[in-house]
Amino acid sequence: MVYPIVVYGDPILRKRAQDIPRDFPDLPALIQDMFDTMYAAHGIGLAAPQIGKGIRLFVVDGTSLKEEGEEEDMTGFKKVFINPELVDEHGLAWSFEEGCLSIPNIRENVSRQENVRIHYFDENWNEQEEEYSGIKARIIQHEYDHLDGKLFIDYLSPLKKRMLKGKLTNISKGDVDTEYRISAPLKK
Ligand code: NI
């Protein structure tokens, strides 16, 4: 099932998401829905709050980036992160243009550290701790932020934020062109 993507202005995007209990009902089906929703919107990452669910779950699939000439090896970078915790971020900060399915048609440079260490459970509830760098780390950092109620625009300068204000207001009213279904908080 493909969900509409919750867009900017919805309070769910600003809440800290809750840990998922082991007996959470129909988790495999929800994970499949997350992938279906992400693919339908041509995204490379999707966090549960973006489909209106305040739980600590995100999915990524960066394998399509390979075809776009990305230098990094994205093979196998299709993953499910349940109850993730960022253990550590280190390395030099670097700038990269980010976008977000919940903030359509806005892309801005965001500076983040190069490496992350993340502890999580995979889709089979196997405990994992892994280190990622570069684009993979970047995708994880962006999606992880969603679980803490953070958005990439929070990292922009006050001036840049002011410049985007009108666009963001339009997004929250649903006044934005997307190729995927959205749920806008202020849509009349
Ligand atoms: Ni996002």
Tab-separated table of C-alpha atoms and ligand atoms in Angstrom:
chain	number	residue	atom	x	y	z
A	1	MET	CA	0.000	0.000	0.000
A	2	VAL	CA	1.289	3.414	-0.944
A	3	TYR	CA	0.696	6.095	1.685
A	4	PRO	CA	0.452	9.813	0.982
A	5	ILE	CA	3.603	11.606	2.148
A	6	VAL	CA	3.069	13.936	5.084
A	7	VAL	CA	4.553	17.330	4.230
A	8	TYR	CA	6.041	20.301	6.018
A	9	GLY	CA	3.909	21.881	8.731
A	10	ASP	CA	2.416	18.660	10.048
A	11	PRO	CA	3.237	18.337	13.775
A	12	ILE	CA	4.103	14.622	13.381
A	13	LEU	CA	7.299	15.710	11.580
A	14	ARG	CA	8.371	17.645	14.700
A	15	LYS	CA	7.786	14.967	17.333
A	16	ARG	CA	10.336	12.531	18.680
A	17	ALA	CA	9.214	9.125	17.411
A	18	GLN	CA	8.739	6.259	19.876
A	19	ASP	CA	10.571	2.947	20.070
A	20	ILE	CA	8.781	0.023	18.439
A	21	PRO	CA	7.895	-2.919	20.706
A	22	ARG	CA	8.708	-6.434	19.509
A	23	ASP	CA	5.021	-7.342	19.343
A	24	PHE	CA	4.137	-4.347	17.151
A	25	PRO	CA	1.283	-5.567	14.927
A	26	ASP	CA	1.968	-6.241	11.227
A	27	LEU	CA	5.441	-4.708	11.188
A	28	PRO	CA	6.562	-6.644	8.057
A	29	ALA	CA	3.553	-5.306	6.127
A	30	LEU	CA	4.283	-1.767	7.310
A	31	ILE	CA	7.921	-2.083	6.225
A	32	GLN	CA	6.784	-3.229	2.779
A	33	ASP	CA	4.396	-0.257	2.620
A	34	MET	CA	7.285	2.059	3.507
A	35	PHE	CA	9.341	0.714	0.598
A	36	ASP	CA	6.352	0.888	-1.765
A	37	THR	CA	5.668	4.483	-0.718
A	38	MET	CA	9.323	5.463	-1.064
A	39	TYR	CA	9.654	3.916	-4.531
A	40	ALA	CA	6.391	5.501	-5.716
A	41	ALA	CA	7.852	8.893	-4.797
A	42	HIS	CA	11.323	8.064	-6.239
A	43	GLY	CA	12.919	8.582	-2.834
A	44	ILE	CA	16.087	6.980	-1.484
A	45	GLY	CA	15.012	7.119	2.158
A	46	LEU	CA	11.765	7.322	4.096
A	47	ALA	CA	11.082	7.629	7.815
A	48	ALA	CA	7.855	6.476	9.475
A	49	PRO	CA	6.760	9.996	10.574
A	50	GLN	CA	6.615	10.859	6.873
A	51	ILE	CA	3.667	8.494	6.533
A	52	GLY	CA	2.119	9.780	9.738
A	53	LYS	CA	3.504	7.161	12.119
A	54	GLY	CA	5.428	8.328	15.170
A	55	ILE	CA	7.629	5.253	15.475
A	56	ARG	CA	11.375	4.762	15.200
A	57	LEU	CA	11.633	3.150	11.787
A	58	PHE	CA	13.206	4.209	8.532
A	59	VAL	CA	14.050	2.510	5.270
A	60	VAL	CA	16.690	3.368	2.684
A	61	ASP	CA	17.530	2.200	-0.812
A	62	GLY	CA	20.433	3.980	-2.411
A	63	THR	CA	21.014	1.344	-5.096
A	64	SER	CA	19.426	3.565	-7.788
A	65	LEU	CA	22.171	6.173	-7.255
A	66	LYS	CA	24.668	3.779	-8.806
A	67	GLU	CA	23.067	4.212	-12.195
A	68	GLU	CA	23.312	7.978	-11.882
A	69	GLY	CA	27.083	7.799	-11.933
A	70	GLU	CA	27.649	8.079	-8.215
A	71	GLU	CA	31.218	7.049	-7.428
A	72	GLU	CA	30.417	5.312	-4.177
A	73	ASP	CA	29.479	1.643	-4.235
A	74	MET	CA	25.819	1.490	-3.274
A	75	THR	CA	25.472	-2.266	-3.798
A	76	GLY	CA	23.349	-3.772	-1.056
A	77	PHE	CA	22.428	-0.426	0.440
A	78	LYS	CA	18.767	-1.340	0.784
A	79	LYS	CA	18.068	-1.512	4.491
A	80	VAL	CA	15.559	-1.321	7.288
A	81	PHE	CA	16.457	0.465	10.535
A	82	ILE	CA	14.287	-0.319	13.563
A	83	ASN	CA	14.826	1.599	16.844
A	84	PRO	CA	18.108	3.080	15.590
A	85	GLU	CA	20.455	5.053	17.819
A	86	LEU	CA	23.317	7.096	16.422
A	87	VAL	CA	26.247	5.951	18.541
A	88	ASP	CA	28.767	8.359	17.076
A	89	GLU	CA	29.356	10.879	14.312
A	90	HIS	CA	32.896	11.796	13.369
A	91	GLY	CA	35.110	13.032	10.587
A	92	LEU	CA	35.183	16.272	8.670
A	93	ALA	CA	31.980	18.158	8.031
A	94	TRP	CA	31.143	18.306	4.327
A	95	SER	CA	28.423	19.977	2.365
A	96	PHE	CA	25.952	18.149	0.137
A	97	GLU	CA	22.675	19.131	-1.479
A	98	GLU	CA	19.761	17.472	0.298
A	99	GLY	CA	16.105	17.212	-0.489
A	100	CYS	CA	13.209	15.614	1.355
A	101	LEU	CA	9.958	14.046	0.172
A	102	SER	CA	8.211	16.026	2.944
A	103	ILE	CA	9.623	19.321	1.597
A	104	PRO	CA	8.997	18.942	-2.139
A	105	ASN	CA	10.955	20.928	-4.717
A	106	ILE	CA	13.417	22.464	-2.249
A	107	ARG	CA	17.058	21.398	-2.286
A	108	GLU	CA	19.776	23.018	-0.211
A	109	ASN	CA	23.335	22.347	0.846
A	110	VAL	CA	23.631	20.898	4.323
A	111	SER	CA	26.862	20.362	6.219
A	112	ARG	CA	27.210	17.105	8.179
A	113	GLN	CA	30.044	14.990	9.502
A	114	GLU	CA	31.424	12.326	7.204
A	115	ASN	CA	31.041	9.155	9.303
A	116	VAL	CA	28.343	7.640	11.478
A	117	ARG	CA	28.137	4.639	13.722
A	118	ILE	CA	24.585	3.376	14.154
A	119	HIS	CA	23.036	0.744	16.396
A	120	TYR	CA	19.701	-0.682	15.244
A	121	PHE	CA	17.577	-3.762	14.675
A	122	ASP	CA	17.044	-5.048	11.166
A	123	GLU	CA	13.748	-6.327	9.746
A	124	ASN	CA	14.346	-9.722	11.440
A	125	TRP	CA	15.007	-8.028	14.801
A	126	ASN	CA	18.683	-8.912	14.583
A	127	GLU	CA	20.764	-6.406	16.500
A	128	GLN	CA	23.312	-4.549	14.334
A	129	GLU	CA	25.982	-1.947	14.810
A	130	GLU	CA	27.581	-0.572	11.677
A	131	GLU	CA	29.726	2.269	10.456
A	132	TYR	CA	28.894	4.252	7.319
A	133	SER	CA	30.543	7.112	5.506
A	134	GLY	CA	29.920	9.452	2.587
A	135	ILE	CA	26.537	9.358	0.853
A	136	LYS	CA	25.348	6.358	2.870
A	137	ALA	CA	26.089	8.161	6.125
A	138	ARG	CA	24.379	11.233	4.726
A	139	ILE	CA	21.168	9.325	3.925
A	140	ILE	CA	21.193	7.723	7.381
A	141	GLN	CA	21.776	11.069	9.128
A	142	HIS	CA	18.906	12.676	7.207
A	143	GLU	CA	16.453	9.849	7.935
A	144	TYR	CA	17.576	9.509	11.535
A	145	ASP	CA	16.870	13.213	12.065
A	146	HIS	CA	13.237	12.593	11.071
A	147	LEU	CA	12.872	10.287	14.092
A	148	ASP	CA	13.974	13.137	16.342
A	149	GLY	CA	11.622	15.654	14.739
A	150	LYS	CA	14.385	17.349	12.766
A	151	LEU	CA	14.364	18.448	9.124
A	152	PHE	CA	17.263	19.377	6.859
A	153	ILE	CA	16.075	22.974	6.615
A	154	ASP	CA	16.804	23.332	10.355
A	155	TYR	CA	20.511	23.427	9.435
A	156	LEU	CA	20.173	26.417	7.107
A	157	SER	CA	21.150	29.981	7.968
A	158	PRO	CA	18.425	32.331	9.276
A	159	LEU	CA	18.644	34.262	6.008
A	160	LYS	CA	18.159	31.166	3.885
A	161	LYS	CA	15.239	30.095	6.077
A	162	ARG	CA	13.583	33.473	5.640
A	163	MET	CA	14.003	33.174	1.891
A	164	LEU	CA	12.245	29.796	1.916
A	165	LYS	CA	9.382	30.851	4.148
A	166	GLY	CA	6.884	31.520	1.367
A	167	LYS	CA	7.607	28.218	-0.350
A	168	LEU	CA	7.282	26.342	2.941
A	169	THR	CA	3.934	27.980	3.657
A	170	ASN	CA	2.726	26.941	0.216
A	171	ILE	CA	3.875	23.369	0.845
A	172	SER	CA	1.944	23.195	4.120
A	173	LYS	CA	-1.158	24.353	2.212
A	174	GLY	CA	-0.630	21.618	-0.373
A	175	ASP	CA	0.124	24.272	-2.957
A	176	VAL	CA	3.059	22.435	-4.554
A	177	ASP	CA	3.581	20.216	-7.603
A	178	THR	CA	4.544	16.621	-6.843
A	179	GLU	CA	4.404	13.383	-8.751
A	180	TYR	CA	3.280	11.623	-5.576
A	181	ARG	CA	0.299	11.930	-3.278
A	182	ILE	CA	0.822	14.226	-0.294
A	183	SER	CA	-0.995	14.957	2.930
A	184	ALA	CA	-0.738	18.691	3.661
A	185	PRO	CA	-1.737	19.968	7.115
A	186	LEU	CA	-3.268	23.271	6.005
A	187	LYS	CA	-4.942	22.061	2.845
A	188	LYS	CA	-8.516	23.361	2.696
B	1	NI	NI	13.471	13.672	4.562
